[in-house]
Coordinates of C-alpha atoms and ligand atoms in Angstrom, one line a residue:
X1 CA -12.8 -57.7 13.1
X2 CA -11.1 -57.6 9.5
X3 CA -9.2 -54.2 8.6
X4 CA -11.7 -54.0 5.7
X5 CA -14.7 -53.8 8.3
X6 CA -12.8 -51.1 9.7
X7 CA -12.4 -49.3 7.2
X8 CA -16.1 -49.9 6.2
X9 CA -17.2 -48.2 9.5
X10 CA -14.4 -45.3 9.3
X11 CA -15.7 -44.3 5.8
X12 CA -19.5 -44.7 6.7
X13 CA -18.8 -42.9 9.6
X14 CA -17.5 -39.9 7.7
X15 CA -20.7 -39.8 5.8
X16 CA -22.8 -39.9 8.7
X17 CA -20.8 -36.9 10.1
X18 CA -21.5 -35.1 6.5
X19 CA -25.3 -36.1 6.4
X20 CA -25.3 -35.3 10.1
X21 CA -24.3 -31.5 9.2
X22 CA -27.0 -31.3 6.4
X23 CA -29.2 -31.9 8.7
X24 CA -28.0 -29.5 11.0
X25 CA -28.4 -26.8 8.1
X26 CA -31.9 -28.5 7.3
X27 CA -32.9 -27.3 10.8
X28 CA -31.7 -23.8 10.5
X29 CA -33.2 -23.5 7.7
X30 CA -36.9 -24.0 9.3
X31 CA -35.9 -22.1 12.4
X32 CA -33.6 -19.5 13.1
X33 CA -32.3 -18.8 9.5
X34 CA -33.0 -15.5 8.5
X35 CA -34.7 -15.2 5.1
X36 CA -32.1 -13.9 3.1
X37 CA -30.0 -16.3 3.9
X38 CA -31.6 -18.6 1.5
X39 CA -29.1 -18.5 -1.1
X40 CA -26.1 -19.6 0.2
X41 CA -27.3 -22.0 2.2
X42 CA -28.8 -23.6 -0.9
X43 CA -25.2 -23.8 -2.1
X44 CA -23.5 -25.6 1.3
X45 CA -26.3 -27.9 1.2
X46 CA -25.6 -28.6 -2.4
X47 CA -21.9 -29.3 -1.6
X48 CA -22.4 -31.2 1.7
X49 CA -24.9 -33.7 0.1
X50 CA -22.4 -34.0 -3.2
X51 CA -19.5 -34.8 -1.2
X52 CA -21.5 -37.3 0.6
X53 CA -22.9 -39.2 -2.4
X54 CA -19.2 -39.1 -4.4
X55 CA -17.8 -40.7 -0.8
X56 CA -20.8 -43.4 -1.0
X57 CA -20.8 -44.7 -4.2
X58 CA -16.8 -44.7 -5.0
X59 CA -15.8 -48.1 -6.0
X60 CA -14.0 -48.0 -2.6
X61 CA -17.3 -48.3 -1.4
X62 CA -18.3 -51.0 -3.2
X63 CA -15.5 -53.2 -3.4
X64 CA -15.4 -52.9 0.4
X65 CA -19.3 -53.7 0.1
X66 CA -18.9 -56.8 -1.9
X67 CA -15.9 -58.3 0.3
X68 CA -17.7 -58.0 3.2
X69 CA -21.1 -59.0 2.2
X70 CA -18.9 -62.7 1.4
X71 CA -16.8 -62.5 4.5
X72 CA -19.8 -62.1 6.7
X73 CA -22.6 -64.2 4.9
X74 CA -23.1 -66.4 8.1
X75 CA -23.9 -63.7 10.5
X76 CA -27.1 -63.6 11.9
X77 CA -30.1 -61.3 10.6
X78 CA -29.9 -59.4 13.2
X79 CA -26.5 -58.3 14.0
X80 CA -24.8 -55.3 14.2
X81 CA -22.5 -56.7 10.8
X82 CA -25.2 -57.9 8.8
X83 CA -27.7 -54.8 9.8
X84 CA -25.0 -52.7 8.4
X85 CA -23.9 -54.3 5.6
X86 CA -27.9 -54.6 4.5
X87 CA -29.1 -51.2 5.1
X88 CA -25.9 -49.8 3.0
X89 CA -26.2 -52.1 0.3
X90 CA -30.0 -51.0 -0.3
X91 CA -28.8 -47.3 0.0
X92 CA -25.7 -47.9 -2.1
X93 CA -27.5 -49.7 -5.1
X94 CA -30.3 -46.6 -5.0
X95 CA -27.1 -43.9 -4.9
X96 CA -25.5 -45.8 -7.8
X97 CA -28.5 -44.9 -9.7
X98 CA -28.4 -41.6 -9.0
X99 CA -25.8 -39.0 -11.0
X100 CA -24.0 -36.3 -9.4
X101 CA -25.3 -33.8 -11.1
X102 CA -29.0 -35.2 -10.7
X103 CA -27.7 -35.0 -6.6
X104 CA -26.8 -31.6 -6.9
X105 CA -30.0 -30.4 -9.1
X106 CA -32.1 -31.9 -6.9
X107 CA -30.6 -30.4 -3.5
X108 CA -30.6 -27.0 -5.0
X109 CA -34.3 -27.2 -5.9
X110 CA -35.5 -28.6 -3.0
X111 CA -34.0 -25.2 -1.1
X112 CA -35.1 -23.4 -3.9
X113 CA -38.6 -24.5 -3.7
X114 CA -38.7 -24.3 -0.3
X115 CA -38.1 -20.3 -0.4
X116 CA -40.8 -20.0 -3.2
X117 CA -43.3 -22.3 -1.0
X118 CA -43.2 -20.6 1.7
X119 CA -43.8 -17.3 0.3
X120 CA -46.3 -18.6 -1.7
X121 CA -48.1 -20.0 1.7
X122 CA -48.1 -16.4 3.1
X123 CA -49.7 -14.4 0.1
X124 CA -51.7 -17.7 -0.4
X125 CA -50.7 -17.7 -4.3
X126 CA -50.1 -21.0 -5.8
X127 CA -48.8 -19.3 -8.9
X128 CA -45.5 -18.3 -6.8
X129 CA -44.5 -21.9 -6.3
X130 CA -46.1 -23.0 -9.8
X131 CA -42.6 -22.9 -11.8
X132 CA -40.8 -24.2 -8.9
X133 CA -42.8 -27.1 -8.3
X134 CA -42.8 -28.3 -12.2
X135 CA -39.3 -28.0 -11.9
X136 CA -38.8 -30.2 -8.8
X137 CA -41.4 -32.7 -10.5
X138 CA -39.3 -33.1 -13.3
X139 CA -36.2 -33.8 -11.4
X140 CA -38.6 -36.3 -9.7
X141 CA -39.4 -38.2 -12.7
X142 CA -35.9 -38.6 -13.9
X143 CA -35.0 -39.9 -10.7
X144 CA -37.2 -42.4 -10.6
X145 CA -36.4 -43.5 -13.9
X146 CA -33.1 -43.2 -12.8
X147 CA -34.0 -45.9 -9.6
X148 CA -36.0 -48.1 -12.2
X149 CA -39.6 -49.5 -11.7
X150 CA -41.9 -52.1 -12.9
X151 CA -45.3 -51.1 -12.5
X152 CA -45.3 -47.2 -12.0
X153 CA -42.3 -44.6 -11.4
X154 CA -44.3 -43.4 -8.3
X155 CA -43.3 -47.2 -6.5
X156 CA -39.7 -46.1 -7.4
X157 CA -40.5 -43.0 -5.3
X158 CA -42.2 -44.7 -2.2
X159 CA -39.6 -47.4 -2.3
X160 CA -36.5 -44.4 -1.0
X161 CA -39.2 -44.3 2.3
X162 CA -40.7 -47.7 2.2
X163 CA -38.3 -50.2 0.6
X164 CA -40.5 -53.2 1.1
X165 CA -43.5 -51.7 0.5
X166 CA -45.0 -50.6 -3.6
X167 CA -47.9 -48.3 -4.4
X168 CA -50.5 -51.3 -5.2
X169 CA -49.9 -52.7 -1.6
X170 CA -50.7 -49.2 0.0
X171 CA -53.2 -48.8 -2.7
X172 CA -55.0 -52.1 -1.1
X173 CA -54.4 -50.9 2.3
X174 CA -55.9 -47.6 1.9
X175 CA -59.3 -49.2 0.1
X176 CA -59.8 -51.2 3.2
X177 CA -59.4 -48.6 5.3
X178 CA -61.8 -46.5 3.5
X179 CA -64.6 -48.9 3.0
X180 CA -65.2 -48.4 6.8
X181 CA -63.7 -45.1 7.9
X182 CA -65.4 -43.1 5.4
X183 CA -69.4 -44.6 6.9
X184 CA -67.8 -44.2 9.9
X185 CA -67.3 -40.1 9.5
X186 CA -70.6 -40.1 7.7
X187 CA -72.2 -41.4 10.4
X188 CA -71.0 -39.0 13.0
X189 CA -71.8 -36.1 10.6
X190 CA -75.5 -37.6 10.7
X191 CA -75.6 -37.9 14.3
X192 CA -76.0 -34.1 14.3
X193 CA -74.1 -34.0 17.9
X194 CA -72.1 -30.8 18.5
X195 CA -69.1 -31.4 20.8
X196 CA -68.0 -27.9 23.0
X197 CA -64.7 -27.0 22.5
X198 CA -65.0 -23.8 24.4
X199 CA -62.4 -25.5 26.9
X200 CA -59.3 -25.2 24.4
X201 CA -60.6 -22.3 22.7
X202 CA -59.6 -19.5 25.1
X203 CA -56.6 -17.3 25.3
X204 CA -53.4 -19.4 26.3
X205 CA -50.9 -16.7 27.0
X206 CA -47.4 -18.4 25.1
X207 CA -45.3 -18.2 28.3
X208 CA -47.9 -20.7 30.2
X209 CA -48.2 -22.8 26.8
X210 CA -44.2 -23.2 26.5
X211 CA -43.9 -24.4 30.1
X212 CA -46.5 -27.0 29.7
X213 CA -44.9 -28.0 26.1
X214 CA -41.8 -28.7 28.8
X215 CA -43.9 -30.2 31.2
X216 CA -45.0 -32.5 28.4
X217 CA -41.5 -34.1 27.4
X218 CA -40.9 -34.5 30.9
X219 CA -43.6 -36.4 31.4
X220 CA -42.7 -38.3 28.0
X221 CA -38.9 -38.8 29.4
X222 CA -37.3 -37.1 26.2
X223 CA -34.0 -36.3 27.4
X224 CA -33.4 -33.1 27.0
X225 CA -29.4 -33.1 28.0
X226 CA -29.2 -35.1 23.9
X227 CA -32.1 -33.0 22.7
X228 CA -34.0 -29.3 22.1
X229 CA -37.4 -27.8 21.4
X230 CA -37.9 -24.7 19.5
X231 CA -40.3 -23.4 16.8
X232 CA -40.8 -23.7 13.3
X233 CA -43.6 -23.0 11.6
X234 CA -44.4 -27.0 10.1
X235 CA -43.3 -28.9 13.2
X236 CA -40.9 -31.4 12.5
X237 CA -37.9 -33.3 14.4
X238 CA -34.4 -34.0 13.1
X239 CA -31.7 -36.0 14.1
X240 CA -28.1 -34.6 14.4
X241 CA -26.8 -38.3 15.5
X242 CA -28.5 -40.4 18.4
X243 CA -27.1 -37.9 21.1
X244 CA -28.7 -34.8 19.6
X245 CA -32.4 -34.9 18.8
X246 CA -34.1 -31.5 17.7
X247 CA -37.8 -31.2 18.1
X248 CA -39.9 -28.6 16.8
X249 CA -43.6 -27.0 17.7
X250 CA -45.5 -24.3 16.8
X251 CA -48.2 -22.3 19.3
X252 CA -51.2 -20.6 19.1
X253 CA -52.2 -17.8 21.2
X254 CA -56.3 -18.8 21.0
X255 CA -56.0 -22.8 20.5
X256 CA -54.2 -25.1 23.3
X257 CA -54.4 -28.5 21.8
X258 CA -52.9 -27.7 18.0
X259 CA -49.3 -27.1 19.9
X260 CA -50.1 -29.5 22.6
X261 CA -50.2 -32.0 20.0
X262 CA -47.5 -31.1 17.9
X263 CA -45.6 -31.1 20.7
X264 CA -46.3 -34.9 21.7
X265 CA -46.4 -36.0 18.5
X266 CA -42.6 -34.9 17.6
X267 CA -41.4 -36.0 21.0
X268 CA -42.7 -39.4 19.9
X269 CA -40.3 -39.1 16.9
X270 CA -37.3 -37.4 19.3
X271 CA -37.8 -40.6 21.8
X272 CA -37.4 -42.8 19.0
X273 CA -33.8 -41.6 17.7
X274 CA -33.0 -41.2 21.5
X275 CA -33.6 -44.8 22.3
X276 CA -31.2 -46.0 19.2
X277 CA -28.8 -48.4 20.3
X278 CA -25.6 -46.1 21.3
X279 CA -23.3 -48.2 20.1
X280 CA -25.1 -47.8 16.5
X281 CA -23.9 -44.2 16.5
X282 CA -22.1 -42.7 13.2
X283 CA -23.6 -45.7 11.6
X284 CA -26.5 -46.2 9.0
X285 CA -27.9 -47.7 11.5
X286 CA -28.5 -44.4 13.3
X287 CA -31.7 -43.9 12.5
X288 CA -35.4 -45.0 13.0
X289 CA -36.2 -47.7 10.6
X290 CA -38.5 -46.5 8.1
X291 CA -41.2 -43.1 8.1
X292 CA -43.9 -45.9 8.6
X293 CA -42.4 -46.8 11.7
X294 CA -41.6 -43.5 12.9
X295 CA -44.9 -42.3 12.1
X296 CA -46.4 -45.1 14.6
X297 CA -44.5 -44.2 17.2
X298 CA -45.1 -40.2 17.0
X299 CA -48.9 -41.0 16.3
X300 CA -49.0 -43.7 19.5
X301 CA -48.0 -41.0 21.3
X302 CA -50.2 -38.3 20.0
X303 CA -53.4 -40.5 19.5
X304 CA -53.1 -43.6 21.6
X305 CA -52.1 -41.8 24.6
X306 CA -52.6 -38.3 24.0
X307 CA -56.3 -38.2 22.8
X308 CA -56.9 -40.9 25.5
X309 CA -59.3 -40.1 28.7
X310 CA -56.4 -41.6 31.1
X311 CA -54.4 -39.4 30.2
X312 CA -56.1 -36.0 30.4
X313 CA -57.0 -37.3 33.8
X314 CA -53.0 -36.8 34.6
X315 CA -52.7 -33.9 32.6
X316 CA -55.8 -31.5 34.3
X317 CA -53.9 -31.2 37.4
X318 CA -51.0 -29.7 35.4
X319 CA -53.4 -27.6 33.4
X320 CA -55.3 -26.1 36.5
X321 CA -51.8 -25.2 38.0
X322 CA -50.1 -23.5 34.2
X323 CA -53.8 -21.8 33.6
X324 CA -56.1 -21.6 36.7
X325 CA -58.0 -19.2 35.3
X326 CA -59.2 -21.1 32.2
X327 CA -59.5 -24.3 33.6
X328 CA -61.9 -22.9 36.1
X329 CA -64.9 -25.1 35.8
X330 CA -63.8 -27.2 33.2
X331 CA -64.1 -31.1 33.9
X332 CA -62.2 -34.0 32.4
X333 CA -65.7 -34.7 30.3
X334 CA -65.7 -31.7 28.8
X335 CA -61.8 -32.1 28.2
X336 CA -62.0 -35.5 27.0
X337 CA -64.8 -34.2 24.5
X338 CA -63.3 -31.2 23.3
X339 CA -59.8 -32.8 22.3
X340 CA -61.8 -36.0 20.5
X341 CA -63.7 -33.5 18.1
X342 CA -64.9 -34.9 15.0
X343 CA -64.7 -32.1 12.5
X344 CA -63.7 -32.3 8.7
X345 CA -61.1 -29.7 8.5
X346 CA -58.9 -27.8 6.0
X347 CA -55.4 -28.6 7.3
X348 CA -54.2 -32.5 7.7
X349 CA -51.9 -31.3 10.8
X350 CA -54.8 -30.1 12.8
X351 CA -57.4 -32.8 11.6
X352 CA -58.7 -35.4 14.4
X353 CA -58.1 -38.5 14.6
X354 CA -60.9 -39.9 12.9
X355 CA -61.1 -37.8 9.8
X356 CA -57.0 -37.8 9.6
X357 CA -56.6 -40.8 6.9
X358 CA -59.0 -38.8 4.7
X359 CA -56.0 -36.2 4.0
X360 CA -53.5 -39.0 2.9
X361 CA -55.5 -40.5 0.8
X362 CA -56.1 -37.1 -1.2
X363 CA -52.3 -36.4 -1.5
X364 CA -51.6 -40.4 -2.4
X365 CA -54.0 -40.1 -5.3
X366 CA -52.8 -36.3 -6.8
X367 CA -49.4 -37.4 -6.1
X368 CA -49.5 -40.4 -8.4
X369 CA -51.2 -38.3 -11.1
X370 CA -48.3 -35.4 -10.8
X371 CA -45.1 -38.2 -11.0
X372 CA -47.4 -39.9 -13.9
X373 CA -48.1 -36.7 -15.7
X374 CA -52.2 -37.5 -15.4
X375 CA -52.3 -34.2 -13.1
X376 CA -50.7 -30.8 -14.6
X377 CA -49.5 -28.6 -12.2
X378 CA -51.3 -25.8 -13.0
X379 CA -54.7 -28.0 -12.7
X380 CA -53.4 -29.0 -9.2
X381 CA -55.0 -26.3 -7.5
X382 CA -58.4 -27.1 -8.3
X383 CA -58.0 -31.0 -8.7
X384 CA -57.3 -30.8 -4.7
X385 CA -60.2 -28.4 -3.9
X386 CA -62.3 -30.9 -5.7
X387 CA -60.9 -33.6 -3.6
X388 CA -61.9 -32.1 -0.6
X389 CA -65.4 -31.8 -1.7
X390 CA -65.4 -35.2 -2.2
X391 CA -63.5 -37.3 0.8
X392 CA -65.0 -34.2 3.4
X393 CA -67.5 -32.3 2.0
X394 CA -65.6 -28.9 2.2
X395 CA -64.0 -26.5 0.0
X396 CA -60.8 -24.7 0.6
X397 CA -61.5 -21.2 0.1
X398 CA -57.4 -20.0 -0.8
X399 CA -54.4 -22.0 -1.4
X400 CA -52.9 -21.6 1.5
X401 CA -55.7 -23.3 3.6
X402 CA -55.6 -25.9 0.3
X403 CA -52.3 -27.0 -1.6
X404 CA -50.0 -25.1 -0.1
X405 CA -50.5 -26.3 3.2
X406 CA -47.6 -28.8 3.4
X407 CA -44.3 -28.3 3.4
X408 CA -43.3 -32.0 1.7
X409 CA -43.3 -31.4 -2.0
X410 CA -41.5 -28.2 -2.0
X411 CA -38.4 -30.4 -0.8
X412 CA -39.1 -32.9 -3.5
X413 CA -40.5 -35.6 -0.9
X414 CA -43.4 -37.6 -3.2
X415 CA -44.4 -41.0 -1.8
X416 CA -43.7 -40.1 2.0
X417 CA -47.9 -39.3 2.4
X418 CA -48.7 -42.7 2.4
X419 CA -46.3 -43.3 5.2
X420 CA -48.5 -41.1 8.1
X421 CA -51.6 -43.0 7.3
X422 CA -49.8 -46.6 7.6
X423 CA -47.9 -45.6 10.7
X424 CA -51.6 -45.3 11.9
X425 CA -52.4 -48.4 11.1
X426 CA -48.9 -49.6 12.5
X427 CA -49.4 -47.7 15.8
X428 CA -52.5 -49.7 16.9
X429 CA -51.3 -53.1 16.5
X430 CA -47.9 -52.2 18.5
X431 CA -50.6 -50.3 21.1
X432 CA -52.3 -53.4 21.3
X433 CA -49.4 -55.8 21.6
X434 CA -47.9 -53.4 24.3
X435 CA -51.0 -53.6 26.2
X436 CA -51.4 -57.5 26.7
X437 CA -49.0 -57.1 29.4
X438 CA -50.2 -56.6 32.5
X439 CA -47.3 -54.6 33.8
X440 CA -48.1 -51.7 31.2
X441 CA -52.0 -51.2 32.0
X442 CA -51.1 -50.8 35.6
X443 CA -48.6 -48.2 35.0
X444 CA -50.8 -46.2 33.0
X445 CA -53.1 -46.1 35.5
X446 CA -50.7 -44.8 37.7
X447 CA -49.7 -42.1 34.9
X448 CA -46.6 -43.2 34.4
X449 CA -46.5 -42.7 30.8
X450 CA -42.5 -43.1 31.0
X451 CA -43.3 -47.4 31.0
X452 CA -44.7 -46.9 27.6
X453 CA -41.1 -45.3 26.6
X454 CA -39.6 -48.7 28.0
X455 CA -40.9 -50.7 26.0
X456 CA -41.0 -49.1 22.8
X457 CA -37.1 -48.9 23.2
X458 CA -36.9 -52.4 24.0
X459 CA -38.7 -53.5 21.3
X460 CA -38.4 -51.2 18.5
X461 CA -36.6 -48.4 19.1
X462 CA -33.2 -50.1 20.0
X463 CA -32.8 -51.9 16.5
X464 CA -32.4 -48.6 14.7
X465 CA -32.7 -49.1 10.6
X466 CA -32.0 -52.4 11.2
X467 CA -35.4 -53.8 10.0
X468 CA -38.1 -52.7 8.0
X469 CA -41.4 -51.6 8.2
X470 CA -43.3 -55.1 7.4
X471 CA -40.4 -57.0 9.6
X472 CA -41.1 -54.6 12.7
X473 CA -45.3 -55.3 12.3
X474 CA -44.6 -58.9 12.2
X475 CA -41.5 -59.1 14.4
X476 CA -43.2 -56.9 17.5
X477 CA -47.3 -58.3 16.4
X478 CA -46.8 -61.6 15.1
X479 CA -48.3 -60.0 11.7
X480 CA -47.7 -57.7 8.8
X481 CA -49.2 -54.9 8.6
X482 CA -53.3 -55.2 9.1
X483 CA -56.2 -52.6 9.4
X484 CA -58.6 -54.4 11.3
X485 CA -57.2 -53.4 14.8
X486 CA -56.5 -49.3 14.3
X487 CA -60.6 -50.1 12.1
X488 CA -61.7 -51.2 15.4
X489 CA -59.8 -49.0 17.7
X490 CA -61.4 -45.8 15.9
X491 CA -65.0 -47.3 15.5
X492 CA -65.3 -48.2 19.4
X493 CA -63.7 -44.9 20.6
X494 CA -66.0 -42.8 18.3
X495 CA -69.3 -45.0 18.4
X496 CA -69.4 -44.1 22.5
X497 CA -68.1 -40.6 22.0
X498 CA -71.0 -40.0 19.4
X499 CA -73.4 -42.3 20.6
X500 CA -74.0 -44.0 17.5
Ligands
ZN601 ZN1 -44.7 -37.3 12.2

């Protein structure tokens, strides 16, 4: 290889390592920082992030980009060398855009914001985060002028999550997806059936409930020698580099499933960053492809598997053993029933399956209208109560059980919504793929859920960011992305759980 490819790697390495310690600091900051420590790490977050942008878009940077990208025209798509050289050219030309000081306002803000949020959250007052929030916006809006746009600045904004993706094709998605989800919710609502959750609805004493969160990766095969799990209160996973994965859950005392599925549904993400390619390590590579993608993966897991009938079967053994006492009488029926609920809900983590999409498609449409200036902040408030009323038929009754639920545009993240409810769509047509061979369905059976880990890292996982979220669906399902199979995944499971 040419001296400039090694130097290419040595400097892209160095970023890593810097992003790689941001995110370490990231992590702190959600679990074991105290409070008042807010400040200053605002200001090592600020200077990590600068140092890392001035490295990446130095005309080194780009000299070295443009040599290469000639040298190495003829290398397959998907090689290591062209991989690279693709996923830092897209990064490089978005950085480029991007000032220093518009960096460093934008990383102070986002800690900044955070802090207000979260207090505001507690004393469920919007009016805490209000200033902070029109603040971040702003910075928002000049960044995506900054990135340029042709239709709307909020594509600009999606495009730093989705790059091949805009806000009309998500737009399009999410119609079709409503046109039958929406009758489909109705319809269970009219059914008038009322499921028993009494079964996850006792007392889970926290020591039982963190041993079967362990119990759960193991049965997942998320390695825990490269990886952690502690609490935050949003659960979230981060990645330190392939060989350190952090996951996150939260658990409550009265409720066994909201933890349960936290927990399965980050592992999904740690497994992902686990089963990079090793040799893609310190590269840009280094990371699951796109939030779509991840979002499949973490919701195949969660839904796919972990709302399925086969395996709570494998999982009431473990249960009787961790809490005898509650599981006393309690069937895999009753189980399968209480953890498939249908129930419009408040907060989008703990929504069910069916209702989920409903949630995104309330933040997709007030998002738009804050980046576009349609929505004022202070209007925002009631313009998401309202929305509720409308997609669920309920009314938050605070702020904190209504917009300050989520933790995403404190940190300045608009146009990552989108990307849970098209990983849903993305994690049925991999589910389905998988499926077809015959190898898989019989492992399941047997519970070995660890098959299902296999093959994701064969097929997906492996590749890092290496493609994107439209090349994975039609690279791993022979199409782009479609609703008609996660449409008629939902319908069939819910028609016979309702009856309908
Ligand atoms: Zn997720």
């Amino acid at each position: 290889m040419s001296e400039k490819w090694q130097q290419l790697l040595s400097r892209l390495g160095e970023i890593h390592d810097l992003e790689g310690s941001c995110a370490v600091l990231g992590w702190d900051q959600q679990t074991y920082m105290p409070p008042g420590g807010n400040q200053v790490k605002a200001s090592q977050l600020a200077t990590l992030l600068k140092l890392a942008h001035n490295m990446f878009v130095s005309d080194e940077m780009g000299e070295l980009l443009e040599d290469l990208e000639a040298e190495m025209k003829d290398m397959p798509y998907d090689s290591f060398e062209a991989g690279i050289l693709r996923v830092t050219r897209r990064a490089y030309d978005q950085a480029k855009c991007l000032s220093e000081d518009l960096v460093t306002e934008l990383a102070k803000a986002r800690t900044l914001a955070f802090a207000a949020w979260a207090k505001a959250k507690q004393e469920s007052d919007f009016s805490i985060f209000r200033p902070q929030l029109e603040h971040t916006l702003e910075l928002k809006r000049q960044q995506a002028e900054a990135l340029t746009y042709t239709d709307t600045p909020y594509d600009a904004l999606l495009r730093l999550y989705e790059p091949d993706l805009n806000t009309a094709q998500v737009a399009l998605l999410f119609t079709q997806l409503r046109e039958r989800q929406v009758p489909l919710i109705t319809a269970i609502a009219a059914s008038g059936k009322k499921v028993d959750t009494s079964p996850i609805r006792q007392h889970f004493p926290d020591a039982g409930q963190w041993k079967l969160q362990l119990r759960l990766l193991e049965l997942m095969g998320f390695n825990m020698e490269h990886g952690r799990l502690d609490r935050a209160e949003h659960p979230f996973t981060t990645s330190f580099g392939i060989q350190d994965v952090r996951l996150t859950t939260h658990l409550y005392p009265t409720d066994l499933c909201s933890g349960l599925f936290s927990t399965i549904h980050e592992a999904g993400h740690g497994l992902y960053e686990q089963g990079i390619d090793p040799k893609y390590e310190r590269t840009p590579l280094a990371n699951g492809a796109t939030l779509s993608v991840h979002e499949s993966q973490s919701r195949l897991w969660e839904n796919l598997i972990g709302r399925s009938r086969l395996f709570w079967q494998h999982l009431m053994p473990i249960l009787r053993e961790i809490f005898p006492q509650q599981m006393a009488g309690v069937n895999i029926d009753r189980m399968y029933q209480a953890v498939n609920e249908v129930k419009p809900s408040f907060i989008r983590v703990d929504a069910d399956e069916a209702t989920y999409n409903l949630h995104i498609f309330i933040r997709f449409e007030l998002e738009q209208d804050l980046i576009t200036g349609k929505l004022a902040v202070a209007d925002l408030p009631e313009a998401w109560n309202d929305k509720y009323e409308s997609y669920l038929g309920i009314r938050p009754s605070n702020d904190a059980e209504g917009v300050l639920q989520d933790v995403h545009w404190s940190t300045g993240m608009f146009g990552y919504f989108p990307t849970y409810a098209l990983g849903n769509i993305l994690s049925v047509q991999i589910w389905d793929t998988m499926k077809q061979e015959p190898d898989i369905s019989a492992a399941l059976l047997k519970g070995d859920f660890k098959v299902v880990r296999y093959w994701l890292r064969k097929n997906i996982h492996a590749y890092g960011r290496m493609f994107t979220t439209q090349e994975i669906a039609q690279r791993v399902t022979g199409r782009p992305l479609t609703v008609g199979p996660y449409l008629d995944y939902i319908e069939t499971k819910y028609k016979e759980l309702y009856g309908l």
